[in-house]
Amino acid sequence: MIDFDYAVPTSLSEAVSLMGSNGGSARMLAGGTDLLIMMRAGRRLAKLVVDAKSVPELNELSLTDSGLNLGAATSCKRIWDDEPVVQAYPALNDSASIIGSVQIQGRASVGGNLCNAAPSADCTPTLIVHSGVCTIAGPNGTRQVPVEEFCTGPGTNVLQPGELLVNIKLPSAPTNSGAHYLRFTPRNEMDIAVAGSAAFVQLDESKQNFASARISLAAVAPTPLFAKAAGDLLVGKPVNEESIQQAAEAAKAVAKPITDMRGTVDQRIHLVGVLTARALRKAVERAREA
Amino acid sequence: MSTTIERSSQYKVIGKDVLRPDGVDKVTGRAVFADDVHLNGMLHAKVLRSPHAHAKIRSIDVSEALKMPGVRAVVTSEDFPPIPEGIVKEEGAAFFALASDKVLFRGHAVAAVAADSPHVADEALSKIKVEYEVLKAVLDPREAMEPGAPVLHEKLNPMSFGARLEQHSPNALQQITSMGDIEQGFREADVVVEREFTTKTVHQGYIEPQSCVVDTAPDGSVTIWSTCQGPFRHRDNTADLLQLPQNKVKVIPTEIGGGFGGKEVPYLEPMAAILSRKTGRPVKITMSRSDVFEGTGPACASYMRVKFGAKKTGELVAAHLYFCFEAGAFPGAPVGGAVGIGLGRYKIPNQLVEGFDVVVNKPRTQPYRAPGATQIHFATEGVVDELCEKIGMDPIEFRLKNVVQEGDRNVQGVPFLRIGGVEVLEAIKNSDHYKTPLEGPNRGRGVALGFWRNGGGMSSCSISVHPDGTVSIIEGSPDLSGTRTGIGMQAAETLGIPFEDVRITVVDTDSVGYTMGSWGSRTSFATGWAAIEAARDVNLKMVERASSIWSVPPEEVEVSDGTFYHRDDGSKKFTFKQLAARLNATGGPVVGSSVVDPTRGVGPAFAANVVDLEVDPETGKVTILRYTVAQDVGQALHPGMVEGQLEGGTVQGIGWALNEEYFFDNDGQMRNSSFLDYRMPVALDVPMIDTIIIEVPNPGHPYGVRGVGENNIITPPAAIAAAIHNAIGVRMTDLPMSPGYVLQALWQQNGH
Ligand SMILES: Cc1cc2nc3c(=O)[nH]c(=O)nc-3n(C[C@H](O)[C@H](O)[C@H](O)COP(=O)(O)OP(=O)(O)OC[C@H]3O[C@@H](n4cnc5c(N)ncnc54)[C@H](O)[C@@H]3O)c2cc1C
């Protein structure tokens, strides 16, 4: 690991100006569970590391009538420790409580998971199905980007040099809705998804038909994938195994995985079907309980 | 989790769960491991490793690295004295002197840099320019045995694990043993099963990476602090490579965070010694986890073909075992050992075993807990399970019918003394687990039997008696698994004193006589025996002293249970403490010492498993529901630690069975050299394990001790494969039985 400078800004404006210094080679540090490992391995270089944990806006976690304001540096542990947040967004809790281990979750942030832009990121599909929107701050002010447009490839995202992610806003969950995220890993903890699937469903008043649905997939494309068509086809359909299998098939159709040490193309496409069906069943169950 | 002991003897100290003396230090962090050693002026070194699986080294230019501020020295193979033929006795040990003309695997050490900090050393590695001419690599043992395959070495050393092998082809050595007439045997068989099996490279996964601090004095003498299983082998190899007298190399074994066979050889010490000599300062090298995966010795991958024939009534009549072990870049896979135990657990009148030690462009393998046995048992027990199915016989009854017993002869023709194969099978048969029916879809049960011959060899020990009646014991076996406790207990038992009066320390190579390393399930057996002999020597000398105090002939003085007394005169009696208090004033202190080499008394041992599991038919993932291990341990010195060994070996076996593998790409690069992607089981992956400790005392050892540490890893892959078959009806013939592979097998079964 090469020597680097380290700064701890205490305001957003200070953070933005630090990120803009050093000719764009500054990197933000939230939990560091991706960054430090990559710097050690020489896969990320930074002359300046800017710590996110003392910037108030980056550490907000507030639940209001309009939804959730999730500061980018909020750790997974803060999410699963916050009972109202867990109640309102159980799928976010599903994601936050499977990353790494308890020790990792004490540091790892949702924003870091998103910015790191791994195809296998466990939080990102959940943010996508909840229609999350990113607030980005930079030298030219702030801008908003839907989560599903944030990642651009393995390890790359829409942030321009000098920009940072401030927060992710999730709209409040409508009535009769439910969501679930699950992944497949050979181990039961400390593992990276072979494939993952998040589902959000809203049922009609009878709770017998889908009013809307969103599905998003992990580890089966260069970025976390929004499987829009798979969710859309459920609109107006009755809640039954046939509809669920149709959506699962549609999700399989958009998956474009690769074969690597974690799984093969065939295995991953098959898993997308299995996991999407399971995610939908659980999301429906949660919607009916709600 | 439950533990049952079927106890056979009663002792005063042995067999009790005494407090282990190293426990508090390990739990509180006081214990000193190699990386905890800090010396004044110490430098830090890092190792440059080959990026290619097979290449000629055209040139190495270290000048830019040496110019970096903070860099103190660089070592390459040129700094080592030329290695005379035969001087380095261990196969392949020459490679601890760094790659010279060729690199033979990705991760092969090429150079090392010593600098003021590990970060500077790390950065300096990128400044070393190595020009390679990339050669075609061979990564599969069967391809390596084909004519025309890339050749790794001009000559192969024919010694493997003490056995002499024969050259088979440029990349392979072979060993063949046979008994009876297999063709005749297969003709007599009513049922024959033949299958091929493979297993992948797996790592021991010890939690502490290799680490050492080496200090070379101006007179050239070398002091080494190292995490090692065999300090004397480290000393001898280092002395050989540096061409120093053995008394100029001292190895101080630190506490060790696991080894399992992986810390038997000095990967770092010789190069660190040269860096220290060049700089006049102590040098530390600690591996990263990816160094450990790529630069040390994992357990060998294998290809195996097994054919067994049996009568309808269940008797095995013929067996043919053909296996290729992937040695890695240098020969030395455990072929000899596997030939010895491969079929050893059953009475098979006609058998042929052909073993091959094949070099390929991968890391040079090392033993891993019962080296070779897990692979062989996966294949042979798999075929046995299938025979049971075909004959329609209960798998335990089948094994009871065929298992070797006292008086049967092993492959070398030597009759077994008392052994516990029947007992472990009966224990499983009578266990609550086996008697409880398993219900539910996609669930299955499997059993397997494992056999391991255990080891003996040289050990030394000495015991000083202090005036207050406490004693200090020194011995030379690094404590991987609580052995110092069990060794101290054997001494205390022999002296007839409480364990609390014993202090036992593992010392350096200058302080105790030659002791073979802590491997081969030999330590509690052989070094324990050395402690017994040293204690007997103490007793003998104390008897003499009592006789001189009492002015009676020594023959009239006896000792039992720590009391010295006159045969006939009841008034003449000393407790151990009373006599100890008299020693210094009556002729000086008593020190007992011993050297033993108890190869004959080694007690082979058995373990049997029953496992229940469930397969998710949609994902192929296996969940272990219940696991019971029965193992014959001879005599449980410390039942708590014995239980730990049974559970630990089983967990490692479960990892090997289900998920662990080196994932190599086509260029021989390991793609998963981290614990995140090399999937050893975590706590949530294993159930609580029930252990049944069987004591069939080893008649070859004073307290009936048999090796305990290795046997337990042998059976899990075989038992799990049998259970998967029982659950979903497919025969799994390759390890690991990872979800992707189980899924594929299910697809094949359904004509997908
Ligand atoms: C042992 C282990 C297990 C893991 N298991 C999982 C797992 O199961 N699932 C999973 O998805 N991931 C896993 N990870 C990866 C990692 O923990 C997660 O991606 C985590 O959410 C990253 O968060 P962080 O706060 O640590 O990010 P950091 O490492 O601090 O940052 C990650 C990246 O995002 C950038 N960044 C962070 N915050 C901002 C910001 N506000 N603005 C701009 N850029 C920013 C950083 O510069 C860096 O490039 C694991 C990692 C480890 C070490």
PDB file of N, CA and C in Angstrom, chain B residues 56 90 124 150 179 204 260 283 307 314 378 390 404 421 453 479 484 634 642 651 713 726:
ATOM      1  N   LYS B  56      10.958 -19.451 -17.853  1.00  0.00           N
ATOM      2  CA  LYS B  56      12.415 -19.328 -17.646  1.00  0.00           C
ATOM      3  C   LYS B  56      12.683 -17.928 -17.122  1.00  0.00           C
ATOM      4  N   GLU B  90      15.168 -33.076   2.375  1.00  0.00           N
ATOM      5  CA  GLU B  90      13.735 -33.130   2.103  1.00  0.00           C
ATOM      6  C   GLU B  90      13.496 -32.852   0.631  1.00  0.00           C
ATOM      7  N   ALA B 124       8.905  -1.646  -3.028  1.00  0.00           N
ATOM      8  CA  ALA B 124      10.170  -1.960  -3.696  1.00  0.00           C
ATOM      9  C   ALA B 124      10.039  -3.188  -4.595  1.00  0.00           C
ATOM     10  N   PRO B 150       4.668 -30.691 -21.139  1.00  0.00           N
ATOM     11  CA  PRO B 150       5.782 -29.866 -20.678  1.00  0.00           C
ATOM     12  C   PRO B 150       6.463 -30.544 -19.478  1.00  0.00           C
ATOM     13  N   MET B 179      -1.315 -57.827  -3.703  1.00  0.00           N
ATOM     14  CA  MET B 179      -1.487 -58.973  -2.823  1.00  0.00           C
ATOM     15  C   MET B 179      -2.473 -59.887  -3.538  1.00  0.00           C
ATOM     16  N   GLN B 204      -4.949 -26.013   4.107  1.00  0.00           N
ATOM     17  CA  GLN B 204      -5.167 -26.330   5.532  1.00  0.00           C
ATOM     18  C   GLN B 204      -5.928 -25.200   6.228  1.00  0.00           C
ATOM     19  N   PHE B 260      -1.498 -28.099  10.672  1.00  0.00           N
ATOM     20  CA  PHE B 260      -2.187 -29.205   9.982  1.00  0.00           C
ATOM     21  C   PHE B 260      -1.331 -29.830   8.872  1.00  0.00           C
ATOM     22  N   VAL B 283      15.534  -9.561  10.676  1.00  0.00           N
ATOM     23  CA  VAL B 283      14.569  -9.379   9.586  1.00  0.00           C
ATOM     24  C   VAL B 283      13.316 -10.192   9.866  1.00  0.00           C
ATOM     25  N   LYS B 307     -11.966 -49.887  -8.200  1.00  0.00           N
ATOM     26  CA  LYS B 307     -12.810 -51.035  -8.568  1.00  0.00           C
ATOM     27  C   LYS B 307     -12.802 -51.998  -7.395  1.00  0.00           C
ATOM     28  N   GLY B 314     -21.542 -60.199   1.121  1.00  0.00           N
ATOM     29  CA  GLY B 314     -20.908 -59.019   1.688  1.00  0.00           C
ATOM     30  C   GLY B 314     -19.401 -59.060   1.820  1.00  0.00           C
ATOM     31  N   PHE B 378     -12.601 -40.904   0.241  1.00  0.00           N
ATOM     32  CA  PHE B 378     -13.749 -40.388  -0.517  1.00  0.00           C
ATOM     33  C   PHE B 378     -14.068 -41.355  -1.665  1.00  0.00           C
ATOM     34  N   LYS B 390     -26.020 -52.136  -3.883  1.00  0.00           N
ATOM     35  CA  LYS B 390     -26.254 -53.189  -4.875  1.00  0.00           C
ATOM     36  C   LYS B 390     -26.547 -54.528  -4.216  1.00  0.00           C
ATOM     37  N   VAL B 404     -10.756 -54.876   9.374  1.00  0.00           N
ATOM     38  CA  VAL B 404      -9.647 -55.645   9.946  1.00  0.00           C
ATOM     39  C   VAL B 404      -9.704 -55.620  11.465  1.00  0.00           C
ATOM     40  N   GLY B 421     -11.603 -50.967  15.116  1.00  0.00           N
ATOM     41  CA  GLY B 421     -12.519 -50.772  13.992  1.00  0.00           C
ATOM     42  C   GLY B 421     -13.934 -51.230  14.314  1.00  0.00           C
ATOM     43  N   ARG B 453      -2.938 -44.848  10.078  1.00  0.00           N
ATOM     44  CA  ARG B 453      -1.993 -45.674  10.834  1.00  0.00           C
ATOM     45  C   ARG B 453      -1.242 -44.927  11.924  1.00  0.00           C
ATOM     46  N   ASP B 479       3.285 -26.953  20.078  1.00  0.00           N
ATOM     47  CA  ASP B 479       1.976 -27.377  20.580  1.00  0.00           C
ATOM     48  C   ASP B 479       0.881 -26.852  19.655  1.00  0.00           C
ATOM     49  N   ARG B 484       1.087 -30.006  24.796  1.00  0.00           N
ATOM     50  CA  ARG B 484       1.933 -29.860  25.994  1.00  0.00           C
ATOM     51  C   ARG B 484       1.147 -30.299  27.228  1.00  0.00           C
ATOM     52  N   GLY B 634      -7.586 -44.663  21.684  1.00  0.00           N
ATOM     53  CA  GLY B 634      -6.668 -45.394  22.560  1.00  0.00           C
ATOM     54  C   GLY B 634      -6.933 -45.039  24.006  1.00  0.00           C
ATOM     55  N   VAL B 642      -9.643 -33.816  23.278  1.00  0.00           N
ATOM     56  CA  VAL B 642      -9.900 -34.881  22.298  1.00  0.00           C
ATOM     57  C   VAL B 642     -11.200 -34.577  21.546  1.00  0.00           C
ATOM     58  N   VAL B 651     -15.097 -30.674  11.015  1.00  0.00           N
ATOM     59  CA  VAL B 651     -15.442 -29.404  10.364  1.00  0.00           C
ATOM     60  C   VAL B 651     -14.565 -29.191   9.130  1.00  0.00           C
ATOM     61  N   ILE B 713     -10.564 -36.150   9.972  1.00  0.00           N
ATOM     62  CA  ILE B 713     -10.844 -35.424   8.722  1.00  0.00           C
ATOM     63  C   ILE B 713     -11.093 -36.394   7.574  1.00  0.00           C
ATOM     64  N   ASN B 726     -28.214 -40.809  -0.735  1.00  0.00           N
ATOM     65  CA  ASN B 726     -29.406 -41.264  -0.033  1.00  0.00           C
ATOM     66  C   ASN B 726     -30.548 -40.234  -0.139  1.00  0.00           C
TER      67      ASN B 726
END
